[in-house]
Coordinates of C-alpha atoms (C1' of nucleotides) in Angstrom, one line a residue:
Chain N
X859 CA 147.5 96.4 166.2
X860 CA 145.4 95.9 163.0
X861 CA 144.9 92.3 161.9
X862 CA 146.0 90.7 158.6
X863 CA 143.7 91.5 156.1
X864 CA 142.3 88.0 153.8
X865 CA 140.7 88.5 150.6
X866 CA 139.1 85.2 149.3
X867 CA 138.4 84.6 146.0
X868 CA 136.1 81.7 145.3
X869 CA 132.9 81.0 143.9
X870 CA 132.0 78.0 145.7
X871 CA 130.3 79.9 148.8
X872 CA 130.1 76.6 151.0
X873 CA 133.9 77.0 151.2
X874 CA 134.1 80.3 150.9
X875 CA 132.3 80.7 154.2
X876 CA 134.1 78.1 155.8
X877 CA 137.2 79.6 154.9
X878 CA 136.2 82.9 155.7
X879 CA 135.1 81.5 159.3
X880 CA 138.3 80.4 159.9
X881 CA 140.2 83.0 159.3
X882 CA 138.5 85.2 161.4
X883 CA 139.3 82.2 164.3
X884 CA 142.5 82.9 163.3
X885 CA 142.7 86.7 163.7
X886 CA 142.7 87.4 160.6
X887 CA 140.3 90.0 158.4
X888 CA 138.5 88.3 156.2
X889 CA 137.1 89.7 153.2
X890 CA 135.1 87.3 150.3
X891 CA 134.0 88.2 146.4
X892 CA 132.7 85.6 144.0
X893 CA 134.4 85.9 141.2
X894 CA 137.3 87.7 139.9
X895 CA 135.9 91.1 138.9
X896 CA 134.4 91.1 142.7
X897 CA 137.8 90.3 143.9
X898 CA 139.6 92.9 141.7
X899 CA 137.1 95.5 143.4
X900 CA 137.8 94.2 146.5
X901 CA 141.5 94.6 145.9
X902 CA 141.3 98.2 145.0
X903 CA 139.5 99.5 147.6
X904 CA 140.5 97.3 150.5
X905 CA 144.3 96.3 149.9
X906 CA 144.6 92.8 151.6
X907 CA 147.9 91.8 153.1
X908 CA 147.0 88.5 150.7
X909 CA 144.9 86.9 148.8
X910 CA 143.0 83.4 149.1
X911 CA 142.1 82.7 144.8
X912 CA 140.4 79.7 143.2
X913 CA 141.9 78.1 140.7
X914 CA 138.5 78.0 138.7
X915 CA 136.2 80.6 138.6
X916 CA 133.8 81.7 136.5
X917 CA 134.8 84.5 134.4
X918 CA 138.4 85.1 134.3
X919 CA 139.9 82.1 135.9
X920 CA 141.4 82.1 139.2
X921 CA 145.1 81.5 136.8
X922 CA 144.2 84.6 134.5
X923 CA 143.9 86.8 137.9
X924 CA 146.6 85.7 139.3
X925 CA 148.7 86.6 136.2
X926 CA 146.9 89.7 136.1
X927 CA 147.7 91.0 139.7
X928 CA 151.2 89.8 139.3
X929 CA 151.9 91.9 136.2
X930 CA 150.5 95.3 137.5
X931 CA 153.2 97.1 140.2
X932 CA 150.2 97.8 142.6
X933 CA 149.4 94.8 143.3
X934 CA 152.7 92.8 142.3
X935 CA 153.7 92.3 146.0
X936 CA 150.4 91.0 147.4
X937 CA 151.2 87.4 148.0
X938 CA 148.6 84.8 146.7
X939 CA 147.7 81.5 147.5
X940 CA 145.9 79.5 144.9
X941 CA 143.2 77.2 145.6
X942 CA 143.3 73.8 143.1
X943 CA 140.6 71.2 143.2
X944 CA 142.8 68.1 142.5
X945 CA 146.5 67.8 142.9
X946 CA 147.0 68.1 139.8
X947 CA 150.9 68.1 139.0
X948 CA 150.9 70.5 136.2
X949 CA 148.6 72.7 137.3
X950 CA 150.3 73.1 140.8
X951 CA 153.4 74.3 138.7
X952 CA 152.0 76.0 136.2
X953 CA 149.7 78.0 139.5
X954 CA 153.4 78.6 140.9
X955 CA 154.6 79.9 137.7
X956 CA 152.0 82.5 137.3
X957 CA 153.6 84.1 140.4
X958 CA 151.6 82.2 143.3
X959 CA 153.5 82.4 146.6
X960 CA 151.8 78.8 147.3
X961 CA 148.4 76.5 146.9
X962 CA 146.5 74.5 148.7
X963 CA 144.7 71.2 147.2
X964 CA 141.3 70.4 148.5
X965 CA 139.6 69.5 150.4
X966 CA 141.8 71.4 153.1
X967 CA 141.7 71.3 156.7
X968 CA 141.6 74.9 157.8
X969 CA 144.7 74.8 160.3
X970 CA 146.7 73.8 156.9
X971 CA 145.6 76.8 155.3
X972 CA 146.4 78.9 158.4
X973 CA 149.8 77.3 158.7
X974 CA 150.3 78.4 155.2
X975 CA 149.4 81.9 155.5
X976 CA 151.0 82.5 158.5
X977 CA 154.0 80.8 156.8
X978 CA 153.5 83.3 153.1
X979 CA 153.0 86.3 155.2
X980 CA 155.9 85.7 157.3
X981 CA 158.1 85.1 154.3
X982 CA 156.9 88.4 152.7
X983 CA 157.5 90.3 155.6
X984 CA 159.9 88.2 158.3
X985 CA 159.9 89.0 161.8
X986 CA 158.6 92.2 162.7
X987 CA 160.8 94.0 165.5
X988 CA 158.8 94.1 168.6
X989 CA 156.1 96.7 169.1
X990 CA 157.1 97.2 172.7
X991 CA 154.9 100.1 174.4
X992 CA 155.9 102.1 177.1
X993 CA 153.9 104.6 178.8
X994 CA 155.0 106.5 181.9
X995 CA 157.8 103.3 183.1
X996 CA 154.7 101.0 182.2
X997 CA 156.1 98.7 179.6
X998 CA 154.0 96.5 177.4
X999 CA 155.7 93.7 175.4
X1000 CA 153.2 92.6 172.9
X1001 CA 155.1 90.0 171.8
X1002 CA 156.7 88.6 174.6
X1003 CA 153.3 89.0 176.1
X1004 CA 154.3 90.5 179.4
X1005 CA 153.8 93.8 181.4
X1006 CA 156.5 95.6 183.7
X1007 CA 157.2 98.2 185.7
X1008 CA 160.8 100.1 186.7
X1009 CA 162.3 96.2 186.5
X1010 CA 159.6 94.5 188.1
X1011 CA 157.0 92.0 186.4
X1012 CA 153.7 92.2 187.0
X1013 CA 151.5 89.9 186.5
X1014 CA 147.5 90.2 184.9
X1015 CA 145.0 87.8 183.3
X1016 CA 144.5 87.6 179.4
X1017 CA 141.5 90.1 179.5
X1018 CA 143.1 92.6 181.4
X1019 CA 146.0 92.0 179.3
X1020 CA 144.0 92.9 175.8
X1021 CA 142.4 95.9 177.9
X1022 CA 146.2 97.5 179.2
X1023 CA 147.1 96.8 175.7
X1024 CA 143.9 98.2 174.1
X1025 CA 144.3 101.3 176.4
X1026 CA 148.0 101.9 176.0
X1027 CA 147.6 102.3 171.9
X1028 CA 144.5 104.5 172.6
X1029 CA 145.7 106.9 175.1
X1030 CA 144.2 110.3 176.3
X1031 CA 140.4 109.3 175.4
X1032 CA 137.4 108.6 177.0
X1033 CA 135.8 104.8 176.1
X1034 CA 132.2 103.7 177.0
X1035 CA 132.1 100.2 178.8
X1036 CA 129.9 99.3 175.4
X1037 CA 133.0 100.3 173.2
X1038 CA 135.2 98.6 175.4
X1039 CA 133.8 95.4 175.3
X1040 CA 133.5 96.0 171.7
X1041 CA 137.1 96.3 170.9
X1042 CA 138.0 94.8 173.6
X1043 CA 136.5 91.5 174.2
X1044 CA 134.9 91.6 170.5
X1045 CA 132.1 92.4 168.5
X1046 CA 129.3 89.8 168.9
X1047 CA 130.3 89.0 172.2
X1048 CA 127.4 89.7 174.8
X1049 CA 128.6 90.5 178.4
X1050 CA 127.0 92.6 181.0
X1051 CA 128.3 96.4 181.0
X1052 CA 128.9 96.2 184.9
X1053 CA 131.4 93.8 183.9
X1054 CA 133.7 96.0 182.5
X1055 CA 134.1 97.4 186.2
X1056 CA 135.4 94.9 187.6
X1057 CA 137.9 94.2 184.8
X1058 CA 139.3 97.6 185.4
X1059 CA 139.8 96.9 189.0
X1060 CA 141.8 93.6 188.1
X1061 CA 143.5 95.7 186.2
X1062 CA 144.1 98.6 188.2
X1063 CA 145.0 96.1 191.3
X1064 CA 147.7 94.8 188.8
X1065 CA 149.7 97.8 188.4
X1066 CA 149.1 99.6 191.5
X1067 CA 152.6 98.2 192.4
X1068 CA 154.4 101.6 191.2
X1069 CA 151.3 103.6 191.6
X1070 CA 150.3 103.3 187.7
X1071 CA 147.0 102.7 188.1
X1072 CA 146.5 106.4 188.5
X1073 CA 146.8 105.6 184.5
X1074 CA 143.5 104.6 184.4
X1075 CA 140.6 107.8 185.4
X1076 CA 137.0 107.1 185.5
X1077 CA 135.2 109.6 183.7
X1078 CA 131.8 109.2 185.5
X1079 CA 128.9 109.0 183.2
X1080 CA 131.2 108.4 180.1
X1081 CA 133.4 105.9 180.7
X1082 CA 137.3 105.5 181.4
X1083 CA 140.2 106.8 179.7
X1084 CA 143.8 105.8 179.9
X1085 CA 146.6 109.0 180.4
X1086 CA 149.7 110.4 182.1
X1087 CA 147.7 114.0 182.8
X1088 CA 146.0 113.5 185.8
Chain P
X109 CA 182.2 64.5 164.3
X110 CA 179.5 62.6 162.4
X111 CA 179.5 62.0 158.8
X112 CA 177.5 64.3 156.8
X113 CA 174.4 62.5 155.6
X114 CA 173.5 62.7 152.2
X115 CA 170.2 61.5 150.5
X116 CA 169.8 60.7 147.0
X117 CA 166.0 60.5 145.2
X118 CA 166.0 59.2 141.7
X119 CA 164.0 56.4 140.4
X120 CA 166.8 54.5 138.5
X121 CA 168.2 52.1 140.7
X122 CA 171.2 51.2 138.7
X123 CA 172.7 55.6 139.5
X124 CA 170.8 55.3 143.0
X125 CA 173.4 52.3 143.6
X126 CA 176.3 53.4 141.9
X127 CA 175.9 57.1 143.5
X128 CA 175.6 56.0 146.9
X129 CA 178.5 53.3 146.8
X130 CA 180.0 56.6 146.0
X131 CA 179.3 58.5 148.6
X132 CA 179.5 56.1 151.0
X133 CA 183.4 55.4 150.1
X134 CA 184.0 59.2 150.2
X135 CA 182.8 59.3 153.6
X136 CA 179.2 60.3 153.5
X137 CA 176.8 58.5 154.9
X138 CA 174.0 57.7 152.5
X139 CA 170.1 57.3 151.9
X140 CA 168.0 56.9 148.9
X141 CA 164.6 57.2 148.3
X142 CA 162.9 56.2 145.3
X143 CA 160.9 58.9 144.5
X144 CA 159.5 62.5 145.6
X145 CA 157.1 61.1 148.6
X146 CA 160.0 58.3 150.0
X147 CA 162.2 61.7 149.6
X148 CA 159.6 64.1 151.9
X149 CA 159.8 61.2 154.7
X150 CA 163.3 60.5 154.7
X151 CA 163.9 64.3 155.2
X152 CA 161.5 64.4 157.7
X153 CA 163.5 62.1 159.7
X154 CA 167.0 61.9 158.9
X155 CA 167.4 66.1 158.1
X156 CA 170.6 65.0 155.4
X157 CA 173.0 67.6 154.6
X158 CA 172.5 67.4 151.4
X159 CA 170.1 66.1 148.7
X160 CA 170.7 64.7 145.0
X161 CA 167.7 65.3 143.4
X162 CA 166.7 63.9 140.2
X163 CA 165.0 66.6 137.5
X164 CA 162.3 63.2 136.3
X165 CA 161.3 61.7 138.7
X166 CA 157.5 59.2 138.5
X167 CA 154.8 61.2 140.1
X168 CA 155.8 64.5 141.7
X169 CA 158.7 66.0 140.2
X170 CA 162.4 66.9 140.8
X171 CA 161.8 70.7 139.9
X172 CA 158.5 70.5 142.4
X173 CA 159.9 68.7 145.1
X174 CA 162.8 71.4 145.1
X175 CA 160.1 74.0 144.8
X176 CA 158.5 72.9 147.5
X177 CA 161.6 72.3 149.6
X178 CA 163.1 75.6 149.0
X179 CA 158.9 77.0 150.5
X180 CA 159.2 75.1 153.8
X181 CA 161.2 76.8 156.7
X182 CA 162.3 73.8 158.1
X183 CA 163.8 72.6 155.0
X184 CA 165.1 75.4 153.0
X185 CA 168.6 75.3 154.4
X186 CA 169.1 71.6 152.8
X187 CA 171.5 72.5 149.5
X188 CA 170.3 70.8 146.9
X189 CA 172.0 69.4 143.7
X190 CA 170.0 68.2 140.7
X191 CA 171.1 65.5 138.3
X192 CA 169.6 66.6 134.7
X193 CA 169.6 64.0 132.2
X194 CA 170.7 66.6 129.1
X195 CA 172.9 69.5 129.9
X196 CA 169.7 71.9 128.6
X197 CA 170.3 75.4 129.3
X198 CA 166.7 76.0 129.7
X199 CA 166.6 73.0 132.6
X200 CA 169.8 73.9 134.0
X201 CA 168.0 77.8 134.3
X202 CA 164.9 76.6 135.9
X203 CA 166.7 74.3 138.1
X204 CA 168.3 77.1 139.7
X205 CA 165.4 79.2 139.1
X206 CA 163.6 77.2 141.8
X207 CA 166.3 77.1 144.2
X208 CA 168.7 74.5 143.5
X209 CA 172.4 75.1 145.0
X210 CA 173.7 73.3 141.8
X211 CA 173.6 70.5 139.0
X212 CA 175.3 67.8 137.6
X213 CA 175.0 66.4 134.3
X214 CA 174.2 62.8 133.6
X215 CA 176.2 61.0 133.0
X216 CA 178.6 62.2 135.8
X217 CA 181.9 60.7 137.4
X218 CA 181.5 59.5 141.1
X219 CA 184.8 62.1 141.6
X220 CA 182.9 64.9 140.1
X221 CA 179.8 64.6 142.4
X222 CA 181.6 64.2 145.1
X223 CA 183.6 67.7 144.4
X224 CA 180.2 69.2 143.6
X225 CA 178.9 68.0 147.0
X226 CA 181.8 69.1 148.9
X227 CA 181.9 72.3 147.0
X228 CA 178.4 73.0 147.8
X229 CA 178.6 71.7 151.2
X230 CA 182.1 74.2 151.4
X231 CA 179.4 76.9 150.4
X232 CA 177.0 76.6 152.5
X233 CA 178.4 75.6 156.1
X234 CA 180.1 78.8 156.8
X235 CA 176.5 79.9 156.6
X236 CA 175.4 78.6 159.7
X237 CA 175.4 81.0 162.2
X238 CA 175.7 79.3 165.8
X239 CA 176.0 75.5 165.6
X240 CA 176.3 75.6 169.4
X241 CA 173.4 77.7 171.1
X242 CA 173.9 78.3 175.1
X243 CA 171.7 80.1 177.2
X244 CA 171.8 80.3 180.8
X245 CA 174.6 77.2 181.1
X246 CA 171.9 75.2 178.9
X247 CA 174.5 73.9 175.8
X248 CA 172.8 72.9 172.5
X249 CA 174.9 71.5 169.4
X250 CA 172.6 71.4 166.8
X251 CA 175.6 69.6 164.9
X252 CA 176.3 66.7 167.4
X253 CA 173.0 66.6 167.9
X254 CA 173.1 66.4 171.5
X255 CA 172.0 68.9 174.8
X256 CA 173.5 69.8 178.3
X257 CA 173.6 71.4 181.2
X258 CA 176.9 72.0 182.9
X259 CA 178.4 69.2 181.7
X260 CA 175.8 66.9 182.2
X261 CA 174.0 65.6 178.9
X262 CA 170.3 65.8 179.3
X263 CA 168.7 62.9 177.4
X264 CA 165.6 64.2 174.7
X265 CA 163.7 62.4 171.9
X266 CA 163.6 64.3 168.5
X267 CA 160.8 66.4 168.7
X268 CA 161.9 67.7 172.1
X269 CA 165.5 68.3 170.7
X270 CA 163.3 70.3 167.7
X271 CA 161.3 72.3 170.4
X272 CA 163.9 73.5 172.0
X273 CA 166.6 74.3 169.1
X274 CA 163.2 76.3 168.3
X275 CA 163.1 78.3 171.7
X276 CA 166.4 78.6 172.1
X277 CA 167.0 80.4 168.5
X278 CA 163.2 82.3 169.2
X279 CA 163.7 83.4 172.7
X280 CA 161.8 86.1 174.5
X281 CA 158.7 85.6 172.1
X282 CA 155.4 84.1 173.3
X283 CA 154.3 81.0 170.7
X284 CA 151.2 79.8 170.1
X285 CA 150.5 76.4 169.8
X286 CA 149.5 76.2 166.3
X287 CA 152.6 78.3 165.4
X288 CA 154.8 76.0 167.0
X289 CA 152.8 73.3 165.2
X290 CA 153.9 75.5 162.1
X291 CA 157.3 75.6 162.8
X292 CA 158.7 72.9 164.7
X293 CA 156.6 69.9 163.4
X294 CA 156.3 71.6 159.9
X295 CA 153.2 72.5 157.6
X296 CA 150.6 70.2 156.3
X297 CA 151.6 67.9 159.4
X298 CA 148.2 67.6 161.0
X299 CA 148.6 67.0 164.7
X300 CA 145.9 68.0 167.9
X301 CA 147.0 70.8 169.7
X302 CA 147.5 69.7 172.8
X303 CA 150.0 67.3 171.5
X304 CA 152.5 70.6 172.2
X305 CA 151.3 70.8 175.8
X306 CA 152.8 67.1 176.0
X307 CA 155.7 67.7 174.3
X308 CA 156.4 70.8 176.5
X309 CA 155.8 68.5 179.4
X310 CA 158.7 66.2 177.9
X311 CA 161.1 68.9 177.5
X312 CA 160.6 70.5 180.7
X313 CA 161.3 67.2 182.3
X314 CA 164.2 66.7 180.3
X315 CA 166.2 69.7 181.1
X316 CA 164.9 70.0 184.6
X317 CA 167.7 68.4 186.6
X318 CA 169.6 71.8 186.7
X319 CA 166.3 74.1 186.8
X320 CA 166.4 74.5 182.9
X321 CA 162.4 74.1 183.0
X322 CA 162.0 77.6 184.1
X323 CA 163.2 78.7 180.7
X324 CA 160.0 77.1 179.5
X325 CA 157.2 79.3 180.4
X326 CA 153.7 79.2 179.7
X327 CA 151.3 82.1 178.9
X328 CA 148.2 81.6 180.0
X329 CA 145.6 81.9 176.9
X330 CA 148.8 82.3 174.5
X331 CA 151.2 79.9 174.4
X332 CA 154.4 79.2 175.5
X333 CA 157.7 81.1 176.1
X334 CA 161.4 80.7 176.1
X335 CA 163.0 83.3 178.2
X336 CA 165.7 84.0 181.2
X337 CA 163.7 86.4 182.2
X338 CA 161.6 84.7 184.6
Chain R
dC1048 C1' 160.3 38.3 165.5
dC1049 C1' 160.7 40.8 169.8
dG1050 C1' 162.0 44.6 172.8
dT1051 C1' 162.9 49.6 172.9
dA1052 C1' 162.1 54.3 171.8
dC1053 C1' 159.1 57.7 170.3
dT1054 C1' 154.9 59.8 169.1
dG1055 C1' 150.1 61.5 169.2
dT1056 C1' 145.8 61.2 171.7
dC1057 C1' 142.9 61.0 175.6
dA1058 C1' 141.1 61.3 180.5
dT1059 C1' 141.6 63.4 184.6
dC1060 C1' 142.8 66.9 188.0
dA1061 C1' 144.0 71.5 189.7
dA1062 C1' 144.4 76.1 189.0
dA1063 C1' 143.4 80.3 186.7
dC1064 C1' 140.0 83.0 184.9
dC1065 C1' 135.5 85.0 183.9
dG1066 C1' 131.0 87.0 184.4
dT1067 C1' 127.5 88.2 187.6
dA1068 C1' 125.4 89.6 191.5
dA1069 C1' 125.6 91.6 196.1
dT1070 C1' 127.3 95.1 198.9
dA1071 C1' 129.9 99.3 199.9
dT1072 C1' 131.3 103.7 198.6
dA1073 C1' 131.5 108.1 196.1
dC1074 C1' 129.2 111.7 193.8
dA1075 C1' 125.6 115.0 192.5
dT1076 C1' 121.6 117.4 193.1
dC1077 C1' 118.3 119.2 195.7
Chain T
dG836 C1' 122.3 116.3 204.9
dA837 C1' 119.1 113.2 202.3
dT838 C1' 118.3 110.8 198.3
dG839 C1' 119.1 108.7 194.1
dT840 C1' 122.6 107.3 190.8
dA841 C1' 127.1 105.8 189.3
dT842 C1' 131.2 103.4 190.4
dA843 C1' 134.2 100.4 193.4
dT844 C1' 135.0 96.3 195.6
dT845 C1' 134.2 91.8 197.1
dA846 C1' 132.5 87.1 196.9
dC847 C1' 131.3 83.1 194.4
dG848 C1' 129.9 79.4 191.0
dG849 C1' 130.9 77.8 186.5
dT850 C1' 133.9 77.4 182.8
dT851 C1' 138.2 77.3 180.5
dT852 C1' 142.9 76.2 180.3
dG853 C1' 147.0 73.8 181.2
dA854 C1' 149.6 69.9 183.6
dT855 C1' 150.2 65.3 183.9
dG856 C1' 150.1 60.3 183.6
dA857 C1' 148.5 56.4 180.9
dC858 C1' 148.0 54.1 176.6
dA859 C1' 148.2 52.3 171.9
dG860 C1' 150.3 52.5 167.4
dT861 C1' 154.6 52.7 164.8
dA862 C1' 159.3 52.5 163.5
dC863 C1' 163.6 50.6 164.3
dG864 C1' 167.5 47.9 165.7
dG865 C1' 169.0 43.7 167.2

DNA sequence: CCGTACTGTCATCAAACCGTAATATACATC
DNA sequence: GATGTATATTACGGTTTGATGACAGTACGG
């Protein structure tokens, strides 16, 4: 599952780092530029699933860009949420009748803007059906966040959870501990390789139940891999 | 059944008066508020039916507080009719525009608002999709406002009654915190986190006496769950 | 004005979970 | 078969997470 990508906008870079910090907390993808001819780059080549934009920037202002991205067809469905120094009446209506989805007034706390986000995004595009994987009887509800087999539950920590997930979406491929605890547990995180092992045992002892932890082969000297061919 | 509850915001006292006589004579029950932020907080706590909504108001406006309305999840259902001073067709567009269910011209008859509300009201009820929600003998009226379990009521403050009109519409779907935080207390509400695990613990006590609380599951690292599947 | 109901926060406790090291086992090469 | 290396398995201490009870502030009705 990708994550949401973030493009913020801002040329303050105190908040724009702060922002950008939180997002990533959040799961999100965050992506920053300075001013607006940055940003426009930015949305070119990167196509954000929205867009954070200040309401004063150098340049073209925040307003002007917003316009801008509402009037082309590319980019006309990219929701945006402006960014306004002081809660300003007019300028909160007038950011809304550019063709913002929303704004924020600073200083914000970052859980508001996340709320908000999640909120935009879930307006644009409302409930996702469920992504339910199944491999071989092995069923993986992402969203319910649960893992069964033939009927029966089975139950598995939050890391081996991420890993059976991680593995069911990459199938038939060898992964080096090192790549697994970079997509799995995350890039700047620093855990011993050895630990990988053992997480792959949890994880094998948790769906041994119908004999699907022949799922998971070691590949010695590589790594492990995750498939139905033996 | 309860009367509908209706809640007027406009900053004239002498219409504010004569309106809710009005309403309260033709059944409704009726609160005012004097302007935009008195408006936010009533709605917060009383959820009216139905909202008269003055176009000027001091401070935030008519057209913004519908805006904003019309954004939030929580409160998007609320019709809403606004009471323009001059019948301009430019107002009466943008009125709609941002989400208004009607408008009423000042000056209006008490007989014609009250058709207009019922009208509206007429509109939008047959909307509702379940006003009684039931899951595993656990009965929820989100009309009457009131919860049980096999024909015993079950006893819940506001929030809980919130949280679990929540679950029970969002089953089988793990929640984090902060998105129940998004959706059951609202945006730009700023409350801890764990404040959820307490309110969890209040629910789960409150529908507990016939084993209700094992509908209430929590994920480990997640959040929580509402399912039947156990 | 007082009691009641409700809410949000905090402190504390228990359980779950994680990473690491130690030990055992499997594998490959000679 | 012996030896060295890679992997499996187990055990354990520390940390994180959730459950729970207590408490103070607030709103509200009487």
């Amino acid at each position: 599952m990708e994550n949401r990508r973030i493009l913020i906008i801002e040329d303050e870079p105190a908040i724009r780092e702060m922002v950008c910090f939180a997002m990533e907390r959040a799961g999100f993808d965050c992506a920053q530029a300075n001013d607006a001819e940055e940003g426009q780059a930015c949305i070119a080549e990167r196509a954000p699933d929205l867009i954070l934009l200040d309401w004063m920037l150098p340049g073209i202002s925040g307003v002007d860009l917003a316009r801008r991205l509402k009037r082309e067809e590319l980019t006309r469905n990219i929701p945006i949420i402006m960014l306004t120094a002081k809660g300003e009446e007019a300028d909160r209506i007038r950011g809304l009748d550019v063709g913002a989805d929303d704004y924020v007034v600073k200083p914000f706390s970052p859980r508001e803007l996340v709320a908000r986000i999640n909120a935009v995004l879930r307006r644009v595009s409302p409930e996702t059906p469920e992504p339910v994987l199944e491999v071989d009887g092995l069923v993986l509800d992402s969203v319910g966040h649960w893992v069964s087999a033939k009927g029966q539950r089975l139950e598995m920590g939050p890391t081996e959870f991420r890993l059976l997930h991680f593995f069911m979406t990459h199938p038939d491929r060898v992964y080096s501990r090192e790549q697994l605890l970079d997509r799995v547990w995350g890039r700047n995180v620093y855990v011993e390789e050895r630990t990988v092992d053992v997480h792959i045992r949890r994880l094998r002892k948790a769906i041994e139940a119908r004999g699907h932890d022949k799922l998971i082969q070691t590949v010695r000297g590589a790594g492990y891999r995750f498939s139905t061919r033996g």
